[in-house]
Amino acid sequence: MRRALVLPLALLLASPHPAAAQVLGPDAAACKPGSGRDAVLLTVDGFKNRQGTLRIELWPGNENDFMRDHHQLVAEGKAYHRVTVPVPAGGPAQVCVPLPGPGVYALGAFHSPSGVRKFNYRDDGATFTRNPKVGIFKTKPKASEVAMTFKPGLSESSVTMHYLRGLGFGPIPKSELQSTD
């Protein structure tokens, strides 16, 4: 009887289907089905390397408040949230970001290989919801290019990290990535 149970278990563990990526962030439970909370599960891929930190920031999705100083937004009672996690050793990062409620928000993702919060355009990566094009002369997209409407409950979005490449920012070709897991 024991052998009859061991073989199916061994086959299950050797399955070619990878396990789901771990949801990162202090509010990861908000992204579990049935949590009853408003949140977005942001999947970030295209990391140039696997060092440092990934920072996700959420702002109101309007031109006046998008990328404003977070101290001012919080003082005015407006939406702002930041989640910082280590870059995963492989594969995309799935980060849970709680939402203050349904509404229109913009999210930015920033990869700092050195783990420093101040953005270094030569080394750090950045992207925003809806993956807008950014460049040396247009480093900040318009809120209308990145804002998304989030409904009650769990929402999902995927973005690809962009890094300085020549005179602009863009994704790193898969052949040049450290890990394409």
PDB file of C-alpha atoms in Angstrom:
ATOM      1  CA  MET A   1       0.000   0.000   0.000  1.00  0.00           C
ATOM      2  CA  ARG A   2       2.837   2.392   0.820  1.00  0.00           C
ATOM      3  CA  ARG A   3       4.443   1.905  -2.604  1.00  0.00           C
ATOM      4  CA  ALA A   4       1.123   2.640  -4.273  1.00  0.00           C
ATOM      5  CA  LEU A   5       1.115   6.099  -2.630  1.00  0.00           C
ATOM      6  CA  VAL A   6       4.818   6.887  -3.096  1.00  0.00           C
ATOM      7  CA  LEU A   7       4.902   6.544  -6.899  1.00  0.00           C
ATOM      8  CA  PRO A   8       2.005   8.974  -7.635  1.00  0.00           C
ATOM      9  CA  LEU A   9       3.504  11.449  -5.149  1.00  0.00           C
ATOM     10  CA  ALA A  10       6.924  11.209  -6.821  1.00  0.00           C
ATOM     11  CA  LEU A  11       5.352  11.775 -10.254  1.00  0.00           C
ATOM     12  CA  LEU A  12       3.461  14.805  -8.954  1.00  0.00           C
ATOM     13  CA  LEU A  13       6.643  16.333  -7.518  1.00  0.00           C
ATOM     14  CA  ALA A  14       8.525  15.719 -10.780  1.00  0.00           C
ATOM     15  CA  SER A  15       5.833  17.449 -12.843  1.00  0.00           C
ATOM     16  CA  PRO A  16       7.165  19.670 -15.657  1.00  0.00           C
ATOM     17  CA  HIS A  17       4.718  22.413 -14.612  1.00  0.00           C
ATOM     18  CA  PRO A  18       6.529  24.927 -12.376  1.00  0.00           C
ATOM     19  CA  ALA A  19       4.957  25.987  -9.136  1.00  0.00           C
ATOM     20  CA  ALA A  20       3.260  29.360  -9.111  1.00  0.00           C
ATOM     21  CA  ALA A  21       5.590  32.253  -8.301  1.00  0.00           C
ATOM     22  CA  GLN A  22       5.544  33.399  -4.707  1.00  0.00           C
ATOM     23  CA  VAL A  23       3.511  36.564  -4.210  1.00  0.00           C
ATOM     24  CA  LEU A  24       5.804  39.176  -2.663  1.00  0.00           C
ATOM     25  CA  GLY A  25       5.133  42.087  -0.362  1.00  0.00           C
ATOM     26  CA  PRO A  26       3.911  42.667   3.180  1.00  0.00           C
ATOM     27  CA  ASP A  27       0.286  42.618   1.970  1.00  0.00           C
ATOM     28  CA  ALA A  28       0.578  39.382  -0.068  1.00  0.00           C
ATOM     29  CA  ALA A  29      -2.522  37.977   1.669  1.00  0.00           C
ATOM     30  CA  ALA A  30      -4.629  40.704   0.013  1.00  0.00           C
ATOM     31  CA  CYS A  31      -3.972  39.018  -3.356  1.00  0.00           C
ATOM     32  CA  LYS A  32      -5.298  35.625  -2.291  1.00  0.00           C
ATOM     33  CA  PRO A  33      -8.662  34.711  -3.806  1.00  0.00           C
ATOM     34  CA  GLY A  34     -11.485  35.488  -1.435  1.00  0.00           C
ATOM     35  CA  SER A  35      -9.468  37.923   0.713  1.00  0.00           C
ATOM     36  CA  GLY A  36     -12.225  40.515   0.362  1.00  0.00           C
ATOM     37  CA  ARG A  37      -9.629  43.266  -0.130  1.00  0.00           C
ATOM     38  CA  ASP A  38      -8.980  45.559  -3.069  1.00  0.00           C
ATOM     39  CA  ALA A  39      -5.501  44.910  -4.458  1.00  0.00           C
ATOM     40  CA  VAL A  40      -3.501  44.568  -7.654  1.00  0.00           C
ATOM     41  CA  LEU A  41      -1.150  41.686  -8.356  1.00  0.00           C
ATOM     42  CA  LEU A  42       1.599  43.289 -10.440  1.00  0.00           C
ATOM     43  CA  THR A  43       3.806  40.895 -12.405  1.00  0.00           C
ATOM     44  CA  VAL A  44       7.186  42.419 -13.310  1.00  0.00           C
ATOM     45  CA  ASP A  45       9.605  40.717 -15.705  1.00  0.00           C
ATOM     46  CA  GLY A  46      12.679  41.590 -17.783  1.00  0.00           C
ATOM     47  CA  PHE A  47      15.164  42.154 -14.941  1.00  0.00           C
ATOM     48  CA  LYS A  48      18.664  43.022 -16.168  1.00  0.00           C
ATOM     49  CA  ASN A  49      20.147  41.212 -13.172  1.00  0.00           C
ATOM     50  CA  ARG A  50      18.981  39.629  -9.931  1.00  0.00           C
ATOM     51  CA  GLN A  51      20.553  42.011  -7.428  1.00  0.00           C
ATOM     52  CA  GLY A  52      19.011  44.722  -5.284  1.00  0.00           C
ATOM     53  CA  THR A  53      15.427  45.722  -4.752  1.00  0.00           C
ATOM     54  CA  LEU A  54      12.188  46.189  -6.633  1.00  0.00           C
ATOM     55  CA  ARG A  55      10.057  49.137  -5.546  1.00  0.00           C
ATOM     56  CA  ILE A  56       6.438  49.497  -6.599  1.00  0.00           C
ATOM     57  CA  GLU A  57       4.673  52.835  -6.099  1.00  0.00           C
ATOM     58  CA  LEU A  58       0.980  53.624  -6.500  1.00  0.00           C
ATOM     59  CA  TRP A  59      -0.329  57.139  -7.204  1.00  0.00           C
ATOM     60  CA  PRO A  60      -3.696  58.640  -8.144  1.00  0.00           C
ATOM     61  CA  GLY A  61      -4.169  58.279 -11.895  1.00  0.00           C
ATOM     62  CA  ASN A  62      -4.506  61.973 -12.728  1.00  0.00           C
ATOM     63  CA  GLU A  63      -1.995  64.496 -14.110  1.00  0.00           C
ATOM     64  CA  ASN A  64      -1.955  66.659 -10.960  1.00  0.00           C
ATOM     65  CA  ASP A  65      -1.091  63.845  -8.539  1.00  0.00           C
ATOM     66  CA  PHE A  66       0.824  61.317 -10.651  1.00  0.00           C
ATOM     67  CA  MET A  67       4.405  61.024  -9.305  1.00  0.00           C
ATOM     68  CA  ARG A  68       3.887  63.868  -6.819  1.00  0.00           C
ATOM     69  CA  ASP A  69       5.838  63.857  -3.572  1.00  0.00           C
ATOM     70  CA  HIS A  70       4.377  61.106  -1.423  1.00  0.00           C
ATOM     71  CA  HIS A  71       4.516  63.234   1.729  1.00  0.00           C
ATOM     72  CA  GLN A  72       2.160  65.769   0.136  1.00  0.00           C
ATOM     73  CA  LEU A  73      -0.210  63.089  -1.162  1.00  0.00           C
ATOM     74  CA  VAL A  74      -0.438  61.418   2.239  1.00  0.00           C
ATOM     75  CA  ALA A  75      -0.895  64.778   4.021  1.00  0.00           C
ATOM     76  CA  GLU A  76      -3.798  65.556   1.666  1.00  0.00           C
ATOM     77  CA  GLY A  77      -5.363  62.115   2.226  1.00  0.00           C
ATOM     78  CA  LYS A  78      -4.766  61.032  -1.368  1.00  0.00           C
ATOM     79  CA  ALA A  79      -3.827  57.578  -2.580  1.00  0.00           C
ATOM     80  CA  TYR A  80      -0.191  56.586  -2.271  1.00  0.00           C
ATOM     81  CA  HIS A  81       1.441  53.289  -1.419  1.00  0.00           C
ATOM     82  CA  ARG A  82       4.964  51.903  -1.719  1.00  0.00           C
ATOM     83  CA  VAL A  83       6.077  48.273  -1.585  1.00  0.00           C
ATOM     84  CA  THR A  84       9.785  47.355  -1.623  1.00  0.00           C
ATOM     85  CA  VAL A  85      10.884  43.731  -2.031  1.00  0.00           C
ATOM     86  CA  PRO A  86      14.107  41.904  -2.946  1.00  0.00           C
ATOM     87  CA  VAL A  87      14.408  40.994  -6.628  1.00  0.00           C
ATOM     88  CA  PRO A  88      13.577  37.269  -6.919  1.00  0.00           C
ATOM     89  CA  ALA A  89      16.388  34.854  -7.831  1.00  0.00           C
ATOM     90  CA  GLY A  90      14.580  33.826 -11.035  1.00  0.00           C
ATOM     91  CA  GLY A  91      11.468  34.398 -13.064  1.00  0.00           C
ATOM     92  CA  PRO A  92       9.105  37.350 -12.869  1.00  0.00           C
ATOM     93  CA  ALA A  93       8.293  39.087  -9.599  1.00  0.00           C
ATOM     94  CA  GLN A  94       4.676  39.019  -8.500  1.00  0.00           C
ATOM     95  CA  VAL A  95       4.043  41.835  -6.030  1.00  0.00           C
ATOM     96  CA  CYS A  96       0.783  42.465  -4.214  1.00  0.00           C
ATOM     97  CA  VAL A  97      -0.106  46.140  -3.869  1.00  0.00           C
ATOM     98  CA  PRO A  98      -3.142  47.006  -1.744  1.00  0.00           C
ATOM     99  CA  LEU A  99      -5.520  49.573  -3.210  1.00  0.00           C
ATOM    100  CA  PRO A 100      -7.395  52.161  -1.140  1.00  0.00           C
ATOM    101  CA  GLY A 101     -10.520  51.091  -3.034  1.00  0.00           C
ATOM    102  CA  PRO A 102     -11.738  50.802  -6.609  1.00  0.00           C
ATOM    103  CA  GLY A 103     -10.615  53.690  -8.783  1.00  0.00           C
ATOM    104  CA  VAL A 104      -8.116  55.035 -11.300  1.00  0.00           C
ATOM    105  CA  TYR A 105      -4.484  54.607 -10.276  1.00  0.00           C
ATOM    106  CA  ALA A 106      -1.025  54.525 -11.839  1.00  0.00           C
ATOM    107  CA  LEU A 107       1.745  52.195 -10.730  1.00  0.00           C
ATOM    108  CA  GLY A 108       5.467  52.449 -11.288  1.00  0.00           C
ATOM    109  CA  ALA A 109       8.057  49.697 -10.814  1.00  0.00           C
ATOM    110  CA  PHE A 110      11.699  50.547 -10.167  1.00  0.00           C
ATOM    111  CA  HIS A 111      14.627  48.101 -10.032  1.00  0.00           C
ATOM    112  CA  SER A 112      17.667  49.284  -8.125  1.00  0.00           C
ATOM    113  CA  PRO A 113      20.521  46.759  -8.438  1.00  0.00           C
ATOM    114  CA  SER A 114      22.333  48.603  -5.622  1.00  0.00           C
ATOM    115  CA  GLY A 115      19.240  48.722  -3.413  1.00  0.00           C
ATOM    116  CA  VAL A 116      19.359  52.540  -3.182  1.00  0.00           C
ATOM    117  CA  ARG A 117      15.992  54.341  -3.451  1.00  0.00           C
ATOM    118  CA  LYS A 118      17.307  57.340  -5.443  1.00  0.00           C
ATOM    119  CA  PHE A 119      16.949  56.555  -9.165  1.00  0.00           C
ATOM    120  CA  ASN A 120      20.221  56.158 -11.122  1.00  0.00           C
ATOM    121  CA  TYR A 121      19.274  56.291 -14.813  1.00  0.00           C
ATOM    122  CA  ARG A 122      22.513  54.545 -15.889  1.00  0.00           C
ATOM    123  CA  ASP A 123      21.950  51.377 -13.850  1.00  0.00           C
ATOM    124  CA  ASP A 124      18.368  51.262 -12.597  1.00  0.00           C
ATOM    125  CA  GLY A 125      15.320  50.011 -14.425  1.00  0.00           C
ATOM    126  CA  ALA A 126      11.840  51.506 -14.484  1.00  0.00           C
ATOM    127  CA  THR A 127       8.450  50.854 -15.961  1.00  0.00           C
ATOM    128  CA  PHE A 128       4.836  51.809 -15.438  1.00  0.00           C
ATOM    129  CA  THR A 129       1.463  50.196 -15.860  1.00  0.00           C
ATOM    130  CA  ARG A 130       0.541  49.913 -19.546  1.00  0.00           C
ATOM    131  CA  ASN A 131       4.301  49.861 -20.434  1.00  0.00           C
ATOM    132  CA  PRO A 132       4.646  53.366 -21.940  1.00  0.00           C
ATOM    133  CA  LYS A 133       7.726  54.390 -23.889  1.00  0.00           C
ATOM    134  CA  VAL A 134      10.129  56.608 -21.970  1.00  0.00           C
ATOM    135  CA  GLY A 135      13.464  58.091 -23.017  1.00  0.00           C
ATOM    136  CA  ILE A 136      16.222  60.402 -21.890  1.00  0.00           C
ATOM    137  CA  PHE A 137      14.194  63.483 -22.836  1.00  0.00           C
ATOM    138  CA  LYS A 138      10.827  62.050 -21.774  1.00  0.00           C
ATOM    139  CA  THR A 139      11.528  60.268 -18.513  1.00  0.00           C
ATOM    140  CA  LYS A 140       8.083  60.765 -17.007  1.00  0.00           C
ATOM    141  CA  PRO A 141       5.065  59.498 -18.921  1.00  0.00           C
ATOM    142  CA  LYS A 142       1.728  61.273 -18.694  1.00  0.00           C
ATOM    143  CA  ALA A 143      -0.774  59.918 -16.201  1.00  0.00           C
ATOM    144  CA  SER A 144      -3.161  59.258 -19.094  1.00  0.00           C
ATOM    145  CA  GLU A 145      -0.558  56.875 -20.596  1.00  0.00           C
ATOM    146  CA  VAL A 146      -0.229  54.763 -17.448  1.00  0.00           C
ATOM    147  CA  ALA A 147      -3.434  55.112 -15.418  1.00  0.00           C
ATOM    148  CA  MET A 148      -5.714  52.103 -15.165  1.00  0.00           C
ATOM    149  CA  THR A 149      -9.181  51.598 -13.722  1.00  0.00           C
ATOM    150  CA  PHE A 150      -9.202  49.024 -10.950  1.00  0.00           C
ATOM    151  CA  LYS A 151     -12.463  47.364  -9.913  1.00  0.00           C
ATOM    152  CA  PRO A 152     -13.340  45.988  -6.466  1.00  0.00           C
ATOM    153  CA  GLY A 153     -11.427  42.875  -5.412  1.00  0.00           C
ATOM    154  CA  LEU A 154      -8.286  41.531  -7.047  1.00  0.00           C
ATOM    155  CA  SER A 155      -6.962  43.041 -10.275  1.00  0.00           C
ATOM    156  CA  GLU A 156      -3.894  41.972 -12.231  1.00  0.00           C
ATOM    157  CA  SER A 157      -1.409  43.802 -14.422  1.00  0.00           C
ATOM    158  CA  SER A 158       1.915  42.883 -16.054  1.00  0.00           C
ATOM    159  CA  VAL A 159       4.836  45.123 -16.926  1.00  0.00           C
ATOM    160  CA  THR A 160       8.302  44.686 -18.428  1.00  0.00           C
ATOM    161  CA  MET A 161      11.272  46.477 -16.880  1.00  0.00           C
ATOM    162  CA  HIS A 162      13.041  49.082 -19.071  1.00  0.00           C
ATOM    163  CA  TYR A 163      16.691  50.114 -18.786  1.00  0.00           C
ATOM    164  CA  LEU A 164      18.892  52.701 -20.495  1.00  0.00           C
ATOM    165  CA  ARG A 165      19.773  51.391 -23.956  1.00  0.00           C
ATOM    166  CA  GLY A 166      21.568  53.883 -26.191  1.00  0.00           C
ATOM    167  CA  LEU A 167      19.604  57.148 -26.213  1.00  0.00           C
ATOM    168  CA  GLY A 168      16.429  55.728 -24.737  1.00  0.00           C
ATOM    169  CA  PHE A 169      14.934  53.279 -22.305  1.00  0.00           C
ATOM    170  CA  GLY A 170      13.662  49.911 -23.381  1.00  0.00           C
ATOM    171  CA  PRO A 171      13.424  46.273 -22.417  1.00  0.00           C
ATOM    172  CA  ILE A 172      16.569  44.151 -22.355  1.00  0.00           C
ATOM    173  CA  PRO A 173      16.484  41.484 -25.109  1.00  0.00           C
ATOM    174  CA  LYS A 174      15.876  38.028 -23.597  1.00  0.00           C
ATOM    175  CA  SER A 175      19.248  36.828 -24.932  1.00  0.00           C
ATOM    176  CA  GLU A 176      21.010  39.417 -22.726  1.00  0.00           C
ATOM    177  CA  LEU A 177      19.074  38.785 -19.505  1.00  0.00           C
ATOM    178  CA  GLN A 178      20.890  37.101 -16.613  1.00  0.00           C
ATOM    179  CA  SER A 179      18.030  34.677 -16.125  1.00  0.00           C
ATOM    180  CA  THR A 180      15.063  34.101 -18.414  1.00  0.00           C
ATOM    181  CA  ASP A 181      13.243  31.739 -16.018  1.00  0.00           C
TER     182      ASP A 181
END
